[in-house]
Short mmCIF file of N, CA and C in Angstrom, two decimals:
data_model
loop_
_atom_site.label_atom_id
_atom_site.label_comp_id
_atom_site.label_asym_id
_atom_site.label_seq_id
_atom_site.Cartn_x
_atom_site.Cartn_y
_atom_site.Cartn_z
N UNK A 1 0.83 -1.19 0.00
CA UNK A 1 0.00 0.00 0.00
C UNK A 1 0.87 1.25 0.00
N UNK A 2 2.10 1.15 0.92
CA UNK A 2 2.84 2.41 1.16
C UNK A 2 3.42 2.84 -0.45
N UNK A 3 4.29 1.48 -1.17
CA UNK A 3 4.56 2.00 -2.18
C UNK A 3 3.73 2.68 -3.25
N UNK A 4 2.53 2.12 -3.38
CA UNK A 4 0.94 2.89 -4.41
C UNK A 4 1.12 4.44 -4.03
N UNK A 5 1.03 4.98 -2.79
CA UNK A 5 1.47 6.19 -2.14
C UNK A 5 2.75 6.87 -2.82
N UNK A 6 3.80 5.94 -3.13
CA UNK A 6 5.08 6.40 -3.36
C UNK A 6 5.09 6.83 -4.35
N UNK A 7 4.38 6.45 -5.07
CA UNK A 7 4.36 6.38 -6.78
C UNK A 7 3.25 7.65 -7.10
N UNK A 8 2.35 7.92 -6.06
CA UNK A 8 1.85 9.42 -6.46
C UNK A 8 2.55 10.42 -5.79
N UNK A 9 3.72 10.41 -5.02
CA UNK A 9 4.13 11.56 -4.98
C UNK A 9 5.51 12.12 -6.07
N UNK A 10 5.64 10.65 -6.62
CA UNK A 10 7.13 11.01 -8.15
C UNK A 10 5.98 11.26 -9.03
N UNK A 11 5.10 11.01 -9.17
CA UNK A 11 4.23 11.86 -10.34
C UNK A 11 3.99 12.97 -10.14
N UNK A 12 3.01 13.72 -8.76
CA UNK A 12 2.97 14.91 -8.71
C UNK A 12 4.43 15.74 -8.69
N UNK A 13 5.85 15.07 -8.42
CA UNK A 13 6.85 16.02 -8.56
C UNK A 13 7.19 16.22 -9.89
N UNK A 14 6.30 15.41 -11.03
CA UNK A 14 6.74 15.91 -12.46
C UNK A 14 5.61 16.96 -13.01
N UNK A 15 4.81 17.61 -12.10
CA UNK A 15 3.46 17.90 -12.33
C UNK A 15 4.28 19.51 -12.72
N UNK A 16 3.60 20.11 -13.95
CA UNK A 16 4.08 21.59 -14.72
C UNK A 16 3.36 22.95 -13.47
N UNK A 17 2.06 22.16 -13.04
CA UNK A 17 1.07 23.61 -12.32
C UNK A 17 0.75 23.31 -11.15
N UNK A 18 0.67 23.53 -9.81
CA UNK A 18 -0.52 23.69 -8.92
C UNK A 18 -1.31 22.10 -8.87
N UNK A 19 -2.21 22.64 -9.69
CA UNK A 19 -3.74 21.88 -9.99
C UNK A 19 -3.00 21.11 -10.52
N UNK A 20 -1.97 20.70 -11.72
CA UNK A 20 -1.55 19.31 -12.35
C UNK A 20 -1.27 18.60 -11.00
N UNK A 21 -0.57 18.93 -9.96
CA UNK A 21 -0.07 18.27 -9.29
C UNK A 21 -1.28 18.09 -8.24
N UNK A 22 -2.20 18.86 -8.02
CA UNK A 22 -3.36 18.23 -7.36
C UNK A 22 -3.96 16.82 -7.74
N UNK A 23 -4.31 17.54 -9.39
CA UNK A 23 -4.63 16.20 -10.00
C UNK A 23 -4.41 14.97 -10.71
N UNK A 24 -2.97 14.98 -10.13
CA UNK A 24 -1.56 13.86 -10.19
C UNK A 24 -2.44 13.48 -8.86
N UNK A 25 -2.10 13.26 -7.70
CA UNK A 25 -2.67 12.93 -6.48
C UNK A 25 -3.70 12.46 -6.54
N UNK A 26 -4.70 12.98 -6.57
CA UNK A 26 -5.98 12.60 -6.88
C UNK A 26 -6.32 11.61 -7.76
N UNK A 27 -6.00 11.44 -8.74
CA UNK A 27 -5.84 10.11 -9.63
C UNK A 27 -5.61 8.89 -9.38
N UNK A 28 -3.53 9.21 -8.04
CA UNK A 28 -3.38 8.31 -7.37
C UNK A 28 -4.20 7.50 -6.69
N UNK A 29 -4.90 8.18 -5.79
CA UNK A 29 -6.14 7.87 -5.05
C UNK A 29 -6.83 7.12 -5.32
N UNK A 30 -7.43 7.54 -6.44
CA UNK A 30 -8.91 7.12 -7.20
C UNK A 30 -8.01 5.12 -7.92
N UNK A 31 -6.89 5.58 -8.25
CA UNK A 31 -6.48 4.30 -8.58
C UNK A 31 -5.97 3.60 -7.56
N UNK A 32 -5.80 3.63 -6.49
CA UNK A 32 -5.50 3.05 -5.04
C UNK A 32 -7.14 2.27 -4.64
N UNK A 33 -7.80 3.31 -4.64
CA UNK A 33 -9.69 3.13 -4.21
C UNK A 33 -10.31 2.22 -5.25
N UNK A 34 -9.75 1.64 -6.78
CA UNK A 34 -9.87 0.96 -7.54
C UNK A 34 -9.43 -0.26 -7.02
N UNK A 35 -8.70 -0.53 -6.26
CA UNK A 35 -8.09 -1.73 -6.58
C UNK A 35 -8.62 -2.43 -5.23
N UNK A 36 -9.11 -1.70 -4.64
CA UNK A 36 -10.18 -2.54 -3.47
C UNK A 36 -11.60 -3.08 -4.00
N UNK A 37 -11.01 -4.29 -3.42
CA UNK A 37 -12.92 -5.39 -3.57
C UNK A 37 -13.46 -5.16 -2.29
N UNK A 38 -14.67 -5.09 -2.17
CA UNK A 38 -15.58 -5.03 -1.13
C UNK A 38 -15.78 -6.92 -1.03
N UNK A 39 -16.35 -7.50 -2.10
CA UNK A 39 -16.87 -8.86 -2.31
C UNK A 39 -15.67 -9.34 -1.53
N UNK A 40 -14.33 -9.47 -1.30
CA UNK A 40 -13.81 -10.44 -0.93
C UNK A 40 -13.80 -10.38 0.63
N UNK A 41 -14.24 -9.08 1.43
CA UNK A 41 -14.81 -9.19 2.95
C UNK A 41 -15.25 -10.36 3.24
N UNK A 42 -14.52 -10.91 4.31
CA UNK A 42 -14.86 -11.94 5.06
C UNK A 42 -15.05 -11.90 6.64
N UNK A 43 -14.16 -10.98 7.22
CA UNK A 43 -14.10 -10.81 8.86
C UNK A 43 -14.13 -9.51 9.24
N UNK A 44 -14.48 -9.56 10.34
CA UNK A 44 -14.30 -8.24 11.25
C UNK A 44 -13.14 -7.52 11.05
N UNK A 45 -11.88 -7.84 10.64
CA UNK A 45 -10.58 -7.31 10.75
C UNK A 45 -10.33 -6.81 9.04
N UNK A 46 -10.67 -7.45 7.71
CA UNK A 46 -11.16 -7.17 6.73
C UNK A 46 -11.95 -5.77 6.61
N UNK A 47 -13.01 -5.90 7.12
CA UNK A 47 -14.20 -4.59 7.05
C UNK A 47 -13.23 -3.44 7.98
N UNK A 48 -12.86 -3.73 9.31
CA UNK A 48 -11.56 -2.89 9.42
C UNK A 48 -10.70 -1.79 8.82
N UNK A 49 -10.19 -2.71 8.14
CA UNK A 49 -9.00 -2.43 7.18
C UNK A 49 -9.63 -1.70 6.02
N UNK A 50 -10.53 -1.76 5.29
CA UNK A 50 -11.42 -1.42 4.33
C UNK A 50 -11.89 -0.03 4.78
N UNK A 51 -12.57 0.00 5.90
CA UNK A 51 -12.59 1.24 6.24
C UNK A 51 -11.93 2.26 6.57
N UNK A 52 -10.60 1.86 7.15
CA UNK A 52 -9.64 2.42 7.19
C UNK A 52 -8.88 2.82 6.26
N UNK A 53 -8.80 2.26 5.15
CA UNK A 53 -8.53 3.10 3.68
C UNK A 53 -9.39 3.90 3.07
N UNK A 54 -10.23 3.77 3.55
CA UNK A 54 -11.52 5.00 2.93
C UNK A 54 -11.17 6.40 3.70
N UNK A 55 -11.30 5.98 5.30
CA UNK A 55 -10.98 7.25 6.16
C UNK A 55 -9.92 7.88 5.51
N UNK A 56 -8.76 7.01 5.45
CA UNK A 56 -7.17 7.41 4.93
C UNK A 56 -7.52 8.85 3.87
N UNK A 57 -7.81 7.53 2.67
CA UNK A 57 -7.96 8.28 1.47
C UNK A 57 -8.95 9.57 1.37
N UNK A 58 -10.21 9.48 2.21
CA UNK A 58 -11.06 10.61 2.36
C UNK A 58 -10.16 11.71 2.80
N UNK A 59 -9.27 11.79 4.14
CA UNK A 59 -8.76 12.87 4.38
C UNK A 59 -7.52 13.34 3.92
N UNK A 60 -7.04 12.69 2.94
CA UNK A 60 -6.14 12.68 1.85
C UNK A 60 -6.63 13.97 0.79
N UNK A 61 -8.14 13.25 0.23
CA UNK A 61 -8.23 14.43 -0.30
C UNK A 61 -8.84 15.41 0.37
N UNK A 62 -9.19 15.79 0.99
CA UNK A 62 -9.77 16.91 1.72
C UNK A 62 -8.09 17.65 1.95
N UNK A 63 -6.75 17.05 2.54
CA UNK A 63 -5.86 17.90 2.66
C UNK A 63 -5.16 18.63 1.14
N UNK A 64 -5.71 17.62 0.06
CA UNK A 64 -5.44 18.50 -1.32
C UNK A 64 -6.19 19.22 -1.46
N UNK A 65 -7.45 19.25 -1.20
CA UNK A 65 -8.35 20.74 -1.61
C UNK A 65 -7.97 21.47 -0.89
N UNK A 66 -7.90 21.24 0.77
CA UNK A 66 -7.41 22.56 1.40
C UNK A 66 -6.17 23.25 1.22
N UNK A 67 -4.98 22.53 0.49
CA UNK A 67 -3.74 23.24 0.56
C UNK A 67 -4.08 23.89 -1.20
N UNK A 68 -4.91 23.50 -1.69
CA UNK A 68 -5.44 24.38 -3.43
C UNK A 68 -6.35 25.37 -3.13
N UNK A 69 -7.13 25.39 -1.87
CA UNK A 69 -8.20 26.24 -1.74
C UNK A 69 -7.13 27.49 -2.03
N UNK A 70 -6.08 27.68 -1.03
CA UNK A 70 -5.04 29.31 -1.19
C UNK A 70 -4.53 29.26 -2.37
N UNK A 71 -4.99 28.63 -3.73
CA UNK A 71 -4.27 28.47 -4.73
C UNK A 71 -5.36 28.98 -6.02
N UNK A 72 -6.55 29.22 -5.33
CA UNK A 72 -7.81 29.28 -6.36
C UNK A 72 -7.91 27.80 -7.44
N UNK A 73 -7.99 26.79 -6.39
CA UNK A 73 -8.07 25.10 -7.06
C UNK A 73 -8.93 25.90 -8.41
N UNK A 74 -8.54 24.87 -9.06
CA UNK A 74 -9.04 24.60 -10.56
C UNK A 74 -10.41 23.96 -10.64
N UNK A 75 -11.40 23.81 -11.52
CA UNK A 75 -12.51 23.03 -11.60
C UNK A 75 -12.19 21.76 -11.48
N UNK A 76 -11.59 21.61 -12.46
CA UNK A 76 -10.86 20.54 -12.32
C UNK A 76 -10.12 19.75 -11.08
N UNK A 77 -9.36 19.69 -10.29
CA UNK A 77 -8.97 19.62 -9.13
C UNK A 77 -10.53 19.37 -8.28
N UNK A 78 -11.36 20.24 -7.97
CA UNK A 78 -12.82 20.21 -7.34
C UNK A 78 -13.49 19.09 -7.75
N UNK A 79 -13.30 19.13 -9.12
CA UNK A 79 -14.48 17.86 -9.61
C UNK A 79 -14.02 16.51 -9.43
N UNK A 80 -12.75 16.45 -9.56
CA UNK A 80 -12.13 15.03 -9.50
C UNK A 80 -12.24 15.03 -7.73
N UNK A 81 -11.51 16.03 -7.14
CA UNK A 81 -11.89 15.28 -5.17
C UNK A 81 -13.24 15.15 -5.42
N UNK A 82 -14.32 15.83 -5.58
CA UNK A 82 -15.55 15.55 -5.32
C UNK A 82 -16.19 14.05 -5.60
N UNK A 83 -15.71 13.63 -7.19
CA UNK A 83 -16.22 12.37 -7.53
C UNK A 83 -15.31 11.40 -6.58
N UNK A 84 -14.57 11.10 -5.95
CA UNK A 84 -13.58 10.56 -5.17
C UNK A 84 -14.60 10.45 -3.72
N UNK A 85 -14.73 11.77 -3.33
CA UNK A 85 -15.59 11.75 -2.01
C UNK A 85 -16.99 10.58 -1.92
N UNK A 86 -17.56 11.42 -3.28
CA UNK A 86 -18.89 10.26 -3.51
C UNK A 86 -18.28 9.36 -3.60
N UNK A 87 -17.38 8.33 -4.32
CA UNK A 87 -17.13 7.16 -4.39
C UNK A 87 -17.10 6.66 -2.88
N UNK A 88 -16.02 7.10 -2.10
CA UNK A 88 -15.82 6.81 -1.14
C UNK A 88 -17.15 6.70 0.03
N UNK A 89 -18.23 7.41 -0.17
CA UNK A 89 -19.47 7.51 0.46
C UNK A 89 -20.12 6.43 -0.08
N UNK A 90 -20.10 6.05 -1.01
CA UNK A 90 -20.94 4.86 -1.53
C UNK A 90 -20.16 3.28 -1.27
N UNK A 91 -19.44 3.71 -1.63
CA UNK A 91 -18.34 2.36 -0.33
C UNK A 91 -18.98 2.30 0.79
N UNK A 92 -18.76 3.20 1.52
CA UNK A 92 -18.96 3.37 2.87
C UNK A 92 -20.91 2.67 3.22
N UNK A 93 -21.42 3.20 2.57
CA UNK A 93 -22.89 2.42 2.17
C UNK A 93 -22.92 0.90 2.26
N UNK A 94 -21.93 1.00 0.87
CA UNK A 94 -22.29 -1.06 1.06
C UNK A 94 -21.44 -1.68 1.84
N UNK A 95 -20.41 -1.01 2.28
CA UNK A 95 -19.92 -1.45 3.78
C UNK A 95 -20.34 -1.66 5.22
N UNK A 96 -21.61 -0.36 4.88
CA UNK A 96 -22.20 -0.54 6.37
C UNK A 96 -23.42 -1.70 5.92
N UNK A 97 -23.85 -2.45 4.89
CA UNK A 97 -24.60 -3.00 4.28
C UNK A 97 -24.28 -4.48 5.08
N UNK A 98 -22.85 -4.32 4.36
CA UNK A 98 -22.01 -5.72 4.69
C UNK A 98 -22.08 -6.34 6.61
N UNK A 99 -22.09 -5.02 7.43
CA UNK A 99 -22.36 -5.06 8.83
C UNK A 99 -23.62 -4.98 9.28
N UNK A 100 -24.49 -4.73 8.62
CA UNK A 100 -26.05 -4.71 9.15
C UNK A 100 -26.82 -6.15 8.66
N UNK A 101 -26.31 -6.17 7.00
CA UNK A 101 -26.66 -7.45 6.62
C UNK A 101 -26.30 -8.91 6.98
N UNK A 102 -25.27 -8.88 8.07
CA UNK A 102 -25.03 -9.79 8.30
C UNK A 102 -23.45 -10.97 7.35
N UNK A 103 -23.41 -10.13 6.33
CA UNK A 103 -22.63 -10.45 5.56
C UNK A 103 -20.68 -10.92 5.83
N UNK A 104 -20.21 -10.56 7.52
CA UNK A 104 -19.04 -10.95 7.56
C UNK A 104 -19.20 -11.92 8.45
N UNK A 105 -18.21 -12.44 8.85
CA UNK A 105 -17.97 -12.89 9.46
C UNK A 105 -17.38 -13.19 10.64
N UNK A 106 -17.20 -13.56 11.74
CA UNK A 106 -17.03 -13.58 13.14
C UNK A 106 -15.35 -13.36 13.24
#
């Protein structure tokens, strides 16, 4: 996981603007948040961990919008954290799905 991390911060250091390098980051993210299955949850320590990369990544981007907010962020930059946030909220949905429904395991 740490290295996925590593690899968006040598991209944003090739980033030309600001906002490129916001949305170098942000990408990272979104392709980090890709590569999680919900379906393969099996235990308490699973759903855990799952959530704990959501938290991660949620306040991940929230610290790129806030260090672009003094930068007049780009639309761009806004729209990509935003679709990121929803993703991450809709995770968070069928995650709490997975705990109400009965769906993990002990």
């Amino acid at each position: 996981m740490f290295s996925a991390f590593n690899s968006i911060d040598y991209q944003s250091m090739r980033a030309r603007t600001p906002a490129e390098t916001a949305v170098k980051r942000l990408t990272g993210i979104g392709e980090v948040l890709s590569g999680l299955d919900m379906s393969a949850i099996r235990t308490q320590d699973e759903l855990a961990r799952m959530q704990w990369t959501l938290d991660t990544a949620d306040k991940c981007i929230r610290m790129i919008l806030a260090e672009f907010r003094t930068e007049r962020a780009k639309d761009q930059v806004v729209r990509e954290a935003k679709s990121l946030i929803d993703l991450i909220e809709r995770a968070r949905d069928e995650l709490s799905g997975y705990r109400d429904g009965g769906r993990i395991l002990s």
